[in-house]
mmCIF file of C-alpha atoms and ligand atoms in Angstrom:
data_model
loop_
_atom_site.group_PDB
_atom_site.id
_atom_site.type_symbol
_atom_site.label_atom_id
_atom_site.label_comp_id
_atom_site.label_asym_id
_atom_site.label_seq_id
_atom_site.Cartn_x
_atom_site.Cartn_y
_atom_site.Cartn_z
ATOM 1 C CA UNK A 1 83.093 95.180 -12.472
ATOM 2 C CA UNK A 2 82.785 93.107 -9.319
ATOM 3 C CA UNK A 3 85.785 92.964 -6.630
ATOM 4 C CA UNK A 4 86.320 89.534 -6.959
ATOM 5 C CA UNK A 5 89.897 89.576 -5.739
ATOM 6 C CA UNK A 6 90.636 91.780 -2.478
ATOM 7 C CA UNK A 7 94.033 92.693 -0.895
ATOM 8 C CA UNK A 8 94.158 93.883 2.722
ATOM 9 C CA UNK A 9 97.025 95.494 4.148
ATOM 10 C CA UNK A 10 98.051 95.344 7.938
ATOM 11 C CA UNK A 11 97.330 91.923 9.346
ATOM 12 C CA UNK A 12 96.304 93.850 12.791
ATOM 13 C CA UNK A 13 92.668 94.304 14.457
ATOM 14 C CA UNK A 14 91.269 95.825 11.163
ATOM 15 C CA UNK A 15 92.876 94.296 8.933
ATOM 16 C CA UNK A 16 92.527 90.760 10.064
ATOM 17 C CA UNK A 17 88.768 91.203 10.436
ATOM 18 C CA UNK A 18 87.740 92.709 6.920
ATOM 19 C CA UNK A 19 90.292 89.317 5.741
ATOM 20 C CA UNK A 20 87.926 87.636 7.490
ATOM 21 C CA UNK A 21 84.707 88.652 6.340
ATOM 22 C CA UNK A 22 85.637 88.653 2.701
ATOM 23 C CA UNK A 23 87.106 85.450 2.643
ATOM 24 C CA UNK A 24 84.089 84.198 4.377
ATOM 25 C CA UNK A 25 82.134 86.282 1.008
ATOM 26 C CA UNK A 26 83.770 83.681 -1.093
ATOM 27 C CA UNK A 27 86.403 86.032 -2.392
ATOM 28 C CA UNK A 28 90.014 85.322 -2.525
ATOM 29 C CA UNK A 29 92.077 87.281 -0.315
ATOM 30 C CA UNK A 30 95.559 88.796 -0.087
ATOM 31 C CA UNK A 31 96.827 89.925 3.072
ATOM 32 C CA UNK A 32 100.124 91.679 3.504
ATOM 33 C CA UNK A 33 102.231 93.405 6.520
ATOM 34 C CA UNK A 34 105.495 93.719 7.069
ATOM 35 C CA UNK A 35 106.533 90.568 9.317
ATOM 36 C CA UNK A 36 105.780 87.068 8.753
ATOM 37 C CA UNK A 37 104.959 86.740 12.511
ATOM 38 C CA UNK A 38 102.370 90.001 11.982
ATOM 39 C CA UNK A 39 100.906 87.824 8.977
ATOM 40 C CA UNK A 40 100.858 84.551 11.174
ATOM 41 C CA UNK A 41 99.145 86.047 14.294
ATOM 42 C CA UNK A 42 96.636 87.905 11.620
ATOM 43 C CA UNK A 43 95.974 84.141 10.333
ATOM 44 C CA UNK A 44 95.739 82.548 13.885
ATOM 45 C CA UNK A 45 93.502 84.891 15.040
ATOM 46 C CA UNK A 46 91.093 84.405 11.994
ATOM 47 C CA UNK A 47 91.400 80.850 12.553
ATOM 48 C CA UNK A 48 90.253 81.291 16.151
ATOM 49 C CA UNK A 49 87.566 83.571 15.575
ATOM 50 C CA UNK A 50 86.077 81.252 12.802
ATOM 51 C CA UNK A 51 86.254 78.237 14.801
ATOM 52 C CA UNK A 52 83.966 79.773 17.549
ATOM 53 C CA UNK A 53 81.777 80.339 14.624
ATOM 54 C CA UNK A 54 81.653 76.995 14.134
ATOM 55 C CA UNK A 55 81.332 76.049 18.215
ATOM 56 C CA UNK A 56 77.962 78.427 18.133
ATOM 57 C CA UNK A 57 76.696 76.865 15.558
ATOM 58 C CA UNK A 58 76.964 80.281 12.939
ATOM 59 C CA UNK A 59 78.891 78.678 10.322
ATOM 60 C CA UNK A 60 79.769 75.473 9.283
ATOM 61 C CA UNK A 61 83.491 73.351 9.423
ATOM 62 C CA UNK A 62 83.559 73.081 5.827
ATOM 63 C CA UNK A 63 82.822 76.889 5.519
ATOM 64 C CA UNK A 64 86.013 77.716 8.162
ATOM 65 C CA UNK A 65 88.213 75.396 5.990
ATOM 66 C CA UNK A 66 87.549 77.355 2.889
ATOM 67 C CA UNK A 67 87.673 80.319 3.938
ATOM 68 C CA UNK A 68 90.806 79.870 5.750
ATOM 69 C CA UNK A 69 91.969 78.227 2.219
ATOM 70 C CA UNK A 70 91.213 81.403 0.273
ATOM 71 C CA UNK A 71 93.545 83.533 2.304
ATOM 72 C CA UNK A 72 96.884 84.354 1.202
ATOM 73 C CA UNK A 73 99.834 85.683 3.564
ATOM 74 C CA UNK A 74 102.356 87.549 2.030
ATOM 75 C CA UNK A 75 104.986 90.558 2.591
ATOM 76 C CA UNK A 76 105.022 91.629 -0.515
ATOM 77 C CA UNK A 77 103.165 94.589 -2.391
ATOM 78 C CA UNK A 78 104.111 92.634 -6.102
ATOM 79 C CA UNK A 79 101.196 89.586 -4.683
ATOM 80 C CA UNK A 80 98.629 92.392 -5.224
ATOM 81 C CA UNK A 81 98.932 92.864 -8.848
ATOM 82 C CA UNK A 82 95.994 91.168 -9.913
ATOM 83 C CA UNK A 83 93.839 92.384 -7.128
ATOM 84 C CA UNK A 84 90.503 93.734 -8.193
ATOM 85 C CA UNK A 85 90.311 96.259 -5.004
ATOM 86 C CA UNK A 86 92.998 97.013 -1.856
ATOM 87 C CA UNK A 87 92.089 97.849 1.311
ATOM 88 C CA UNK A 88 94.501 99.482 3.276
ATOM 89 C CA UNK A 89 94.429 99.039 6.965
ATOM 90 C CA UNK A 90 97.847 99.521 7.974
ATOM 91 C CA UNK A 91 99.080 102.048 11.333
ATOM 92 C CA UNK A 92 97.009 105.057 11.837
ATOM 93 C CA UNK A 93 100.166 107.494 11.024
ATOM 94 C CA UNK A 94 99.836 109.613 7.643
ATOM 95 C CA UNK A 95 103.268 109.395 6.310
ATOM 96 C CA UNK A 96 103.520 105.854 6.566
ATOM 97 C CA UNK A 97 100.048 105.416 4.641
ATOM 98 C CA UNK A 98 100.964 107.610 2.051
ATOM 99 C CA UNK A 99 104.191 105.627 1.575
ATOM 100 C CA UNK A 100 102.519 101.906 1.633
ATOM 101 C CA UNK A 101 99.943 103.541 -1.198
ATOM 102 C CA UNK A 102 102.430 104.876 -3.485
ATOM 103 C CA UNK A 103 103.949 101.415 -3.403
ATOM 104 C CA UNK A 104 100.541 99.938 -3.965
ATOM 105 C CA UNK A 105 99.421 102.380 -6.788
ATOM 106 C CA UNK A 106 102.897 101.059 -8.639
ATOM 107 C CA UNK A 107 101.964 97.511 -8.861
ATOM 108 C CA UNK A 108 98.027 97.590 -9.097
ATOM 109 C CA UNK A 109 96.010 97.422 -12.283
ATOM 110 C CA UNK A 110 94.912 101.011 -13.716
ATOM 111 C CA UNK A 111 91.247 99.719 -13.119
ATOM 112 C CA UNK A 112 91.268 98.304 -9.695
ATOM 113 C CA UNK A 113 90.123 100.687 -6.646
ATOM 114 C CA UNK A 114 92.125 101.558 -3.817
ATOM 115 C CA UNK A 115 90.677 102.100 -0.049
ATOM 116 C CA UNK A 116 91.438 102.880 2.716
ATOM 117 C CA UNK A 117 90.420 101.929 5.980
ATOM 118 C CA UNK A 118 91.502 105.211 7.972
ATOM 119 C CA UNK A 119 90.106 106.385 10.830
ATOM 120 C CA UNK A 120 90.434 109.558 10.625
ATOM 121 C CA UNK A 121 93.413 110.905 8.118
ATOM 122 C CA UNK A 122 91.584 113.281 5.076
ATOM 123 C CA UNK A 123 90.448 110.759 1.680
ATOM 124 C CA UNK A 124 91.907 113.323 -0.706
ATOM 125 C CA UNK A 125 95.371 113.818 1.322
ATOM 126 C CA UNK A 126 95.652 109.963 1.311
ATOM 127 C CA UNK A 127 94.208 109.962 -2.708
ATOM 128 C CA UNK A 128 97.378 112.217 -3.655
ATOM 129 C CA UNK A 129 99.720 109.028 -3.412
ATOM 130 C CA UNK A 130 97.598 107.662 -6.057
ATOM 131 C CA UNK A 131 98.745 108.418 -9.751
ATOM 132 C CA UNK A 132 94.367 107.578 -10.043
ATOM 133 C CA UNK A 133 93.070 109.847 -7.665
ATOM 134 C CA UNK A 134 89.817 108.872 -9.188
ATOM 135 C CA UNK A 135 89.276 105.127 -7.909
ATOM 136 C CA UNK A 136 90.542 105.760 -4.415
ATOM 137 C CA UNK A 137 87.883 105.656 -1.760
ATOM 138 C CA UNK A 138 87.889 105.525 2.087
ATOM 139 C CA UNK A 139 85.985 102.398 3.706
ATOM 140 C CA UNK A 140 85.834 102.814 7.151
ATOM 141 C CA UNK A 141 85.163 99.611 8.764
ATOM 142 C CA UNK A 142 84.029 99.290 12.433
ATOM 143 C CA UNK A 143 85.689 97.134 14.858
ATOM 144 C CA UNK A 144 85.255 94.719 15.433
ATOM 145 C CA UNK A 145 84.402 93.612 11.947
ATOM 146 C CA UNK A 146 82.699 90.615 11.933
ATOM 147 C CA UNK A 147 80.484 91.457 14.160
ATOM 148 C CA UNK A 148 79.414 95.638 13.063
ATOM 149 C CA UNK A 149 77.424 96.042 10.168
ATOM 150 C CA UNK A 150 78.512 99.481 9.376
ATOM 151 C CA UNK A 151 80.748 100.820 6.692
ATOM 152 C CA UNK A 152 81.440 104.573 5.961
ATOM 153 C CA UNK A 153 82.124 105.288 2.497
ATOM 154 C CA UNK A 154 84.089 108.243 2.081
ATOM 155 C CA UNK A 155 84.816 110.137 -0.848
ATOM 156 C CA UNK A 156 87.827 112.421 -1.527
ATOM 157 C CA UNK A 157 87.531 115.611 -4.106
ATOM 158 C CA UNK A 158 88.289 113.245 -6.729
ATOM 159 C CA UNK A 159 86.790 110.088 -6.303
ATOM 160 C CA UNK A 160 85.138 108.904 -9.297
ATOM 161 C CA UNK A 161 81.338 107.888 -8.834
ATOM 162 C CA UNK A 162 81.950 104.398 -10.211
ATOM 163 C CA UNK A 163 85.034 104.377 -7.432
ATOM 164 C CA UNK A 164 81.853 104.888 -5.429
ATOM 165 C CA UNK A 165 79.683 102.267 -6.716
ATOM 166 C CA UNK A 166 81.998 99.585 -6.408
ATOM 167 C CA UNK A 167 82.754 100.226 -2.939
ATOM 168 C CA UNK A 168 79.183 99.855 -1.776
ATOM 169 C CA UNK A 169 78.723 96.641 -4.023
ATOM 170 C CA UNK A 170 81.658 95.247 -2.119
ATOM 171 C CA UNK A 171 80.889 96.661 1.069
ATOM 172 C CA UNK A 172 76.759 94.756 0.706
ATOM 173 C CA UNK A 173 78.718 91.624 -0.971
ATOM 174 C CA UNK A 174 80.205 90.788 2.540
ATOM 175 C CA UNK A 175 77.116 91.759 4.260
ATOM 176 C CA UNK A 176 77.433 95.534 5.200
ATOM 177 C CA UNK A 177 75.099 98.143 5.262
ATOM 178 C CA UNK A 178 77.074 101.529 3.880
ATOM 179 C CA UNK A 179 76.664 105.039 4.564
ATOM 180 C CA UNK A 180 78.142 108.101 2.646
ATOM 181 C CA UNK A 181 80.158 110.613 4.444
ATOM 182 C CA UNK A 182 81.365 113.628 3.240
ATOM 183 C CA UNK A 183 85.635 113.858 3.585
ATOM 184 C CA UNK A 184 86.601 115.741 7.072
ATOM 185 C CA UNK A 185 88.294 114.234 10.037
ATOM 186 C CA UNK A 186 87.021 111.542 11.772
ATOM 187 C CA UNK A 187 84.027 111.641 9.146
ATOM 188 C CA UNK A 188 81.019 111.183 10.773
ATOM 189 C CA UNK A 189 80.747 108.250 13.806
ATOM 190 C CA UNK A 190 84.153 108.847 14.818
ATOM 191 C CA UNK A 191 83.603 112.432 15.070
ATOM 192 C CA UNK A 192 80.849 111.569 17.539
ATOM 193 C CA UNK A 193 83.026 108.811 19.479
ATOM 194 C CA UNK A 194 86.056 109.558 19.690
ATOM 195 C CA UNK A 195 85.587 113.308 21.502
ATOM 196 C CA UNK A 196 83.027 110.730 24.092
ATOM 197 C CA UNK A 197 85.795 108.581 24.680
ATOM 198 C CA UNK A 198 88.381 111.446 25.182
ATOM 199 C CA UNK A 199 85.578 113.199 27.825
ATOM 200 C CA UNK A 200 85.673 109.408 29.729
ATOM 201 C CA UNK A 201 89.148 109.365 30.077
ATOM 202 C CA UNK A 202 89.262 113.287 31.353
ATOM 203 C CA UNK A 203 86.572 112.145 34.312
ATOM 204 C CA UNK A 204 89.025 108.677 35.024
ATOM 205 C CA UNK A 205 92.185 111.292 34.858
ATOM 206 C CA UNK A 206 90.174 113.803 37.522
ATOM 207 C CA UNK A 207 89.084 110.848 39.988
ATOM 208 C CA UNK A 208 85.545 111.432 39.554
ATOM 209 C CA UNK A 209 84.698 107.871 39.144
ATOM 210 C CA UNK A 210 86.928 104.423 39.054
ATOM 211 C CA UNK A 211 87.432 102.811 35.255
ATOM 212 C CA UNK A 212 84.505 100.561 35.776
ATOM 213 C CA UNK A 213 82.039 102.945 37.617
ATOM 214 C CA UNK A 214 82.781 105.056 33.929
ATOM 215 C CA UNK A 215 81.621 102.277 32.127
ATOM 216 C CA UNK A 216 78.801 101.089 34.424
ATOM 217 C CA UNK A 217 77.542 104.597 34.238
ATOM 218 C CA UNK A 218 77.411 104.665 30.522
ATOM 219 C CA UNK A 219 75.827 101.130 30.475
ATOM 220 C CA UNK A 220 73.437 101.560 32.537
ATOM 221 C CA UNK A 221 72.564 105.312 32.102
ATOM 222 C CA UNK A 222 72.825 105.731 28.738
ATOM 223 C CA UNK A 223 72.212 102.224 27.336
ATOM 224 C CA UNK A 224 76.061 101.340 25.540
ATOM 225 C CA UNK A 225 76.738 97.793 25.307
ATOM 226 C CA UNK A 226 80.147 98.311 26.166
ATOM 227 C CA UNK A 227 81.748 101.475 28.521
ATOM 228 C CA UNK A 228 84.029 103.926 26.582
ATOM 229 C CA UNK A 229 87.384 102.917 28.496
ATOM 230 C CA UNK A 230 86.011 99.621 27.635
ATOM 231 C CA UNK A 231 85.727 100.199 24.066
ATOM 232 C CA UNK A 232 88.695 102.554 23.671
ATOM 233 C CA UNK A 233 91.163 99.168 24.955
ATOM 234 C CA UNK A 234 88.838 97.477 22.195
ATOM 235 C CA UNK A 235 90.248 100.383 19.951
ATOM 236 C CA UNK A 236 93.743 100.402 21.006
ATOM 237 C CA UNK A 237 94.869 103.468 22.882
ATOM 238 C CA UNK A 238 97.569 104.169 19.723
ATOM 239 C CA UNK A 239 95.110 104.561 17.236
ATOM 240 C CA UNK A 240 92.662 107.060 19.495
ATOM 241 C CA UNK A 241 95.334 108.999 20.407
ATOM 242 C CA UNK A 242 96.479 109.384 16.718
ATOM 243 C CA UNK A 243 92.742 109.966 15.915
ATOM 244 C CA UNK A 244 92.222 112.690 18.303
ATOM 245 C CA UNK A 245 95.594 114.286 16.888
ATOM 246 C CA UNK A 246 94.040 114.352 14.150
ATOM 247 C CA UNK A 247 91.129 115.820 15.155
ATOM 248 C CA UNK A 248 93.141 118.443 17.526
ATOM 249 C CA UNK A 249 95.238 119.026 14.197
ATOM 250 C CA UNK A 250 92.245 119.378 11.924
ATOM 251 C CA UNK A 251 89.701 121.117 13.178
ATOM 252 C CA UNK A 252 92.791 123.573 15.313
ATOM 253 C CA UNK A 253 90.094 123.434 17.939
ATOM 254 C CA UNK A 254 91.057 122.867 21.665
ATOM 255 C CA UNK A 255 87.876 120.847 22.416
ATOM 256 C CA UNK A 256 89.361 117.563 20.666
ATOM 257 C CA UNK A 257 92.508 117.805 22.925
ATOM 258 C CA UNK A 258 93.904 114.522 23.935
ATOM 259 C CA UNK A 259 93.716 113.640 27.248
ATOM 260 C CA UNK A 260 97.008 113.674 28.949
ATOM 261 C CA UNK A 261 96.229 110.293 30.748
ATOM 262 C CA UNK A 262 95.948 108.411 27.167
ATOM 263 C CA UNK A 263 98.895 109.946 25.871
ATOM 264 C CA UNK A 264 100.697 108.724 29.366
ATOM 265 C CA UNK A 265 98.837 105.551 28.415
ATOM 266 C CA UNK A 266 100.359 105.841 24.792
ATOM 267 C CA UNK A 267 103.900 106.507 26.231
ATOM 268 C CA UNK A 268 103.787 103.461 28.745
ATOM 269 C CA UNK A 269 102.905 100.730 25.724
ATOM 270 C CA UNK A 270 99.727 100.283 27.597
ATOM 271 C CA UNK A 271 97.822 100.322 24.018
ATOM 272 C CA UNK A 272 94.653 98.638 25.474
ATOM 273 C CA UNK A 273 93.966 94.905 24.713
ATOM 274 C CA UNK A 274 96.399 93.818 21.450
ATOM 275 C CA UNK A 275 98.866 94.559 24.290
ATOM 276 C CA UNK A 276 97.720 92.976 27.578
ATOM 277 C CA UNK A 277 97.121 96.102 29.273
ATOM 278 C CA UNK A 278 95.042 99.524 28.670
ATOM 279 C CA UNK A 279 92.450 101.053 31.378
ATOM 280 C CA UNK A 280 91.678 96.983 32.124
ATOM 281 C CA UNK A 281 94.321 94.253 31.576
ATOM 282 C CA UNK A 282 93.898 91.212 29.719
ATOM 283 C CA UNK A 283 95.049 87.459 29.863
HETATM 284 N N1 NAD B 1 91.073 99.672 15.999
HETATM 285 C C1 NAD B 1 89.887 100.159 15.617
HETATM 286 O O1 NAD B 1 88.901 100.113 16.370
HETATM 287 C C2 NAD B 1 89.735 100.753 14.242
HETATM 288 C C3 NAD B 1 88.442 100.944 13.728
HETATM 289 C C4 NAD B 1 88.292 101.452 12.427
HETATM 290 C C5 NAD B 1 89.418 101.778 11.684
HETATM 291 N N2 NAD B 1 90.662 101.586 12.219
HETATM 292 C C6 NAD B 1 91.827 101.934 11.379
HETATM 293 O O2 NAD B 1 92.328 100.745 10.798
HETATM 294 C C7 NAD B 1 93.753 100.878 10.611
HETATM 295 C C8 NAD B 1 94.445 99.728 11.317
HETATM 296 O O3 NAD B 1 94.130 99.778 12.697
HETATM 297 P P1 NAD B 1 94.276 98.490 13.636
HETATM 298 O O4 NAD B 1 93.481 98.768 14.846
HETATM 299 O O5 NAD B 1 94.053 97.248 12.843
HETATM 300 O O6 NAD B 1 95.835 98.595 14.012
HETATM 301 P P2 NAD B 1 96.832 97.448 14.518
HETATM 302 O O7 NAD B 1 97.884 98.149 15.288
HETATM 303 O O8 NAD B 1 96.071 96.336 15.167
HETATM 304 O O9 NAD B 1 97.422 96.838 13.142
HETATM 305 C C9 NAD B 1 98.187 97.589 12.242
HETATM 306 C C10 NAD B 1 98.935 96.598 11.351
HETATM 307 O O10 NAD B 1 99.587 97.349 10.303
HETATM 308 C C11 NAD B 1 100.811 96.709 10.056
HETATM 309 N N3 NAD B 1 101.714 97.568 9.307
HETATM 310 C C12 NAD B 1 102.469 98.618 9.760
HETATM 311 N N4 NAD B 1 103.214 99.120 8.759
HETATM 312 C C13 NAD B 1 102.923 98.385 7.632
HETATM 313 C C14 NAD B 1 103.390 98.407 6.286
HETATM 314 N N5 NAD B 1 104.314 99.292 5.883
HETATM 315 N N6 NAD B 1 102.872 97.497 5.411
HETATM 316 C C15 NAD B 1 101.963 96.596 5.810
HETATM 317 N N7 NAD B 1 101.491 96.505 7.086
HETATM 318 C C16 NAD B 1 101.974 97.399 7.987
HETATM 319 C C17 NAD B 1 101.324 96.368 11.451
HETATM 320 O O11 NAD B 1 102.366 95.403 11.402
HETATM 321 C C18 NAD B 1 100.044 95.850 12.111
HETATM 322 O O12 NAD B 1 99.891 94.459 11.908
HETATM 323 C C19 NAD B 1 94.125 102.264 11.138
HETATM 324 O O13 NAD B 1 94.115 103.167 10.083
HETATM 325 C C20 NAD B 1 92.995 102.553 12.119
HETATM 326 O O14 NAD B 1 92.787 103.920 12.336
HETATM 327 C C21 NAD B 1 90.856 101.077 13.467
#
């Protein structure tokens, strides 16, 4: 059965940007958080991401007006009810994620697959809130959405393989190319990034180098289109941080320590640039 019908939840980075690219996939679209002004910045920032689309020339005006019309704002779990698939892209923090999904399991149709757009936080763990365990997935998204073709698709111990197979139809529907990763934390890229990004911020934190000769090094030397403190402010310092704890937690190994600097970071709201300020501040 195709996903015609998609709820998102969390109107934030993630959230906002797989809105985005399925509305722009001609499906309908219902996004929820918990504010109205989370749901109205969500919306704004679609709007304003679209309509440079437009001023490059990528899509056209009438294409930005629909897909803007096909996206519905809402704080309330009951609006998913007829959704054919939910995507849940809400705070990395595990208890709150298992909380929103319980609620979400309640109102959704026994047929329609859940996700999850975790970054790290184990599939099955997650899949227990379900009373379904069988047509929950992870879909890890990259950030920033529009733009990165990648999608993991992760499956817990139970996930079903037509769970599976729906996932990756949706995931090529709006123009991704999957991969399958086995459930562990971080799953695979992360795994890879996140432990880089953390080893960046230890050579900042020891004065090796300044912020930007980090990210000019790894530029230049090792051919990243963006620097890792760069990319981490792209991240949000929050969501590493709860990432690597994850990790840390995970794995009980001391290599994916934190660094103390980000969890300083962490501590002084400097969450990167959804705030204003990370290792770079922004207007
Ligand atoms: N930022 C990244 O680069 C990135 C990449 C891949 C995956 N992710 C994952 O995507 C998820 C979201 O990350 P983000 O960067 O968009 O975070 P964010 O901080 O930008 O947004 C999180 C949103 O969740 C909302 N929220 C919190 N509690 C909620 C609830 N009970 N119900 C509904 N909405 C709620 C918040 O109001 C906020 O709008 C996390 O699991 C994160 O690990 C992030």
């Amino acid at each position: 059965m195709e996903c015609r019908k998609i709820g998102v939840i969390g109107a934030g980075i993630m959230g906002s940007g797989i809105v985005q690219v399925c509305a722009l996939a001609e499906r309908e679209v219902v996004m929820v958080d918990v504010s109205e002004a989370a749901i109205d910045r969500g919306i704004s920032s679609i709007g304003a991401t679209l309509s440079r689309s437009v001023s490059k020339g990528r899509i056209s005006e009438a294409a930005r007006s629909a897909a803007l019309a096909r996206i519905r704002g809402t704080t309330s779990y009951a609006d998913l009810a007829d959704c054919d698939i939910v995507i849940e892209a809400a705070t990395e923090n595990e208890a709150l994620k298992l909380a929103i999904l319980k609620q979400v399991d309640a109102v959704l149709r026994p047929d329609a697959v859940i996700a999850t757009n975790t970054s790290s936080i184990s599939i099955t763990r997650l899949a227990s809130a379900s009373k379904h365990p069988d047509r929950f997935i992870g879909m890890h998204f990259f950030n920033p959405v529009p733009v990165m073709a990648l999608v993991e698709l992760i499956r817990g111990l139970q996930t079903s393989d037509q769970t599976h197979g729906r996932a990756r139809a949706l995931a090529e529907i709006i123009g991704k190319s999957p991969i399958s990763v086995k459930n562990s934390p971080g799953f695979a890229v992360n795994r890879i990034l996140c432990p880089m990004i953390n080893e960046a911020i230890f050579v900042l934190q020891e004065g090796l180098a300044t912020a930007e000769e980090i990210d000019e090094g790894m530029k230049l030397g090792c051919g990243h289109p963006l620097g890792p403190l760069a990319l981490a402010d792209m991240i949000g310092l929050d969501t590493l941080l709860s990432v690597l704890e994850t990790f840390y937690g995970g794995f009980n190994d001391p290599k994916y320590r934190p660094a103390p600097l980000l969890r300083e970071m962490v501590d002084a709201g400097r969450f990167g640039r959804k705030s204003g300020q990370g290792f770079y501040r922004y207007s």
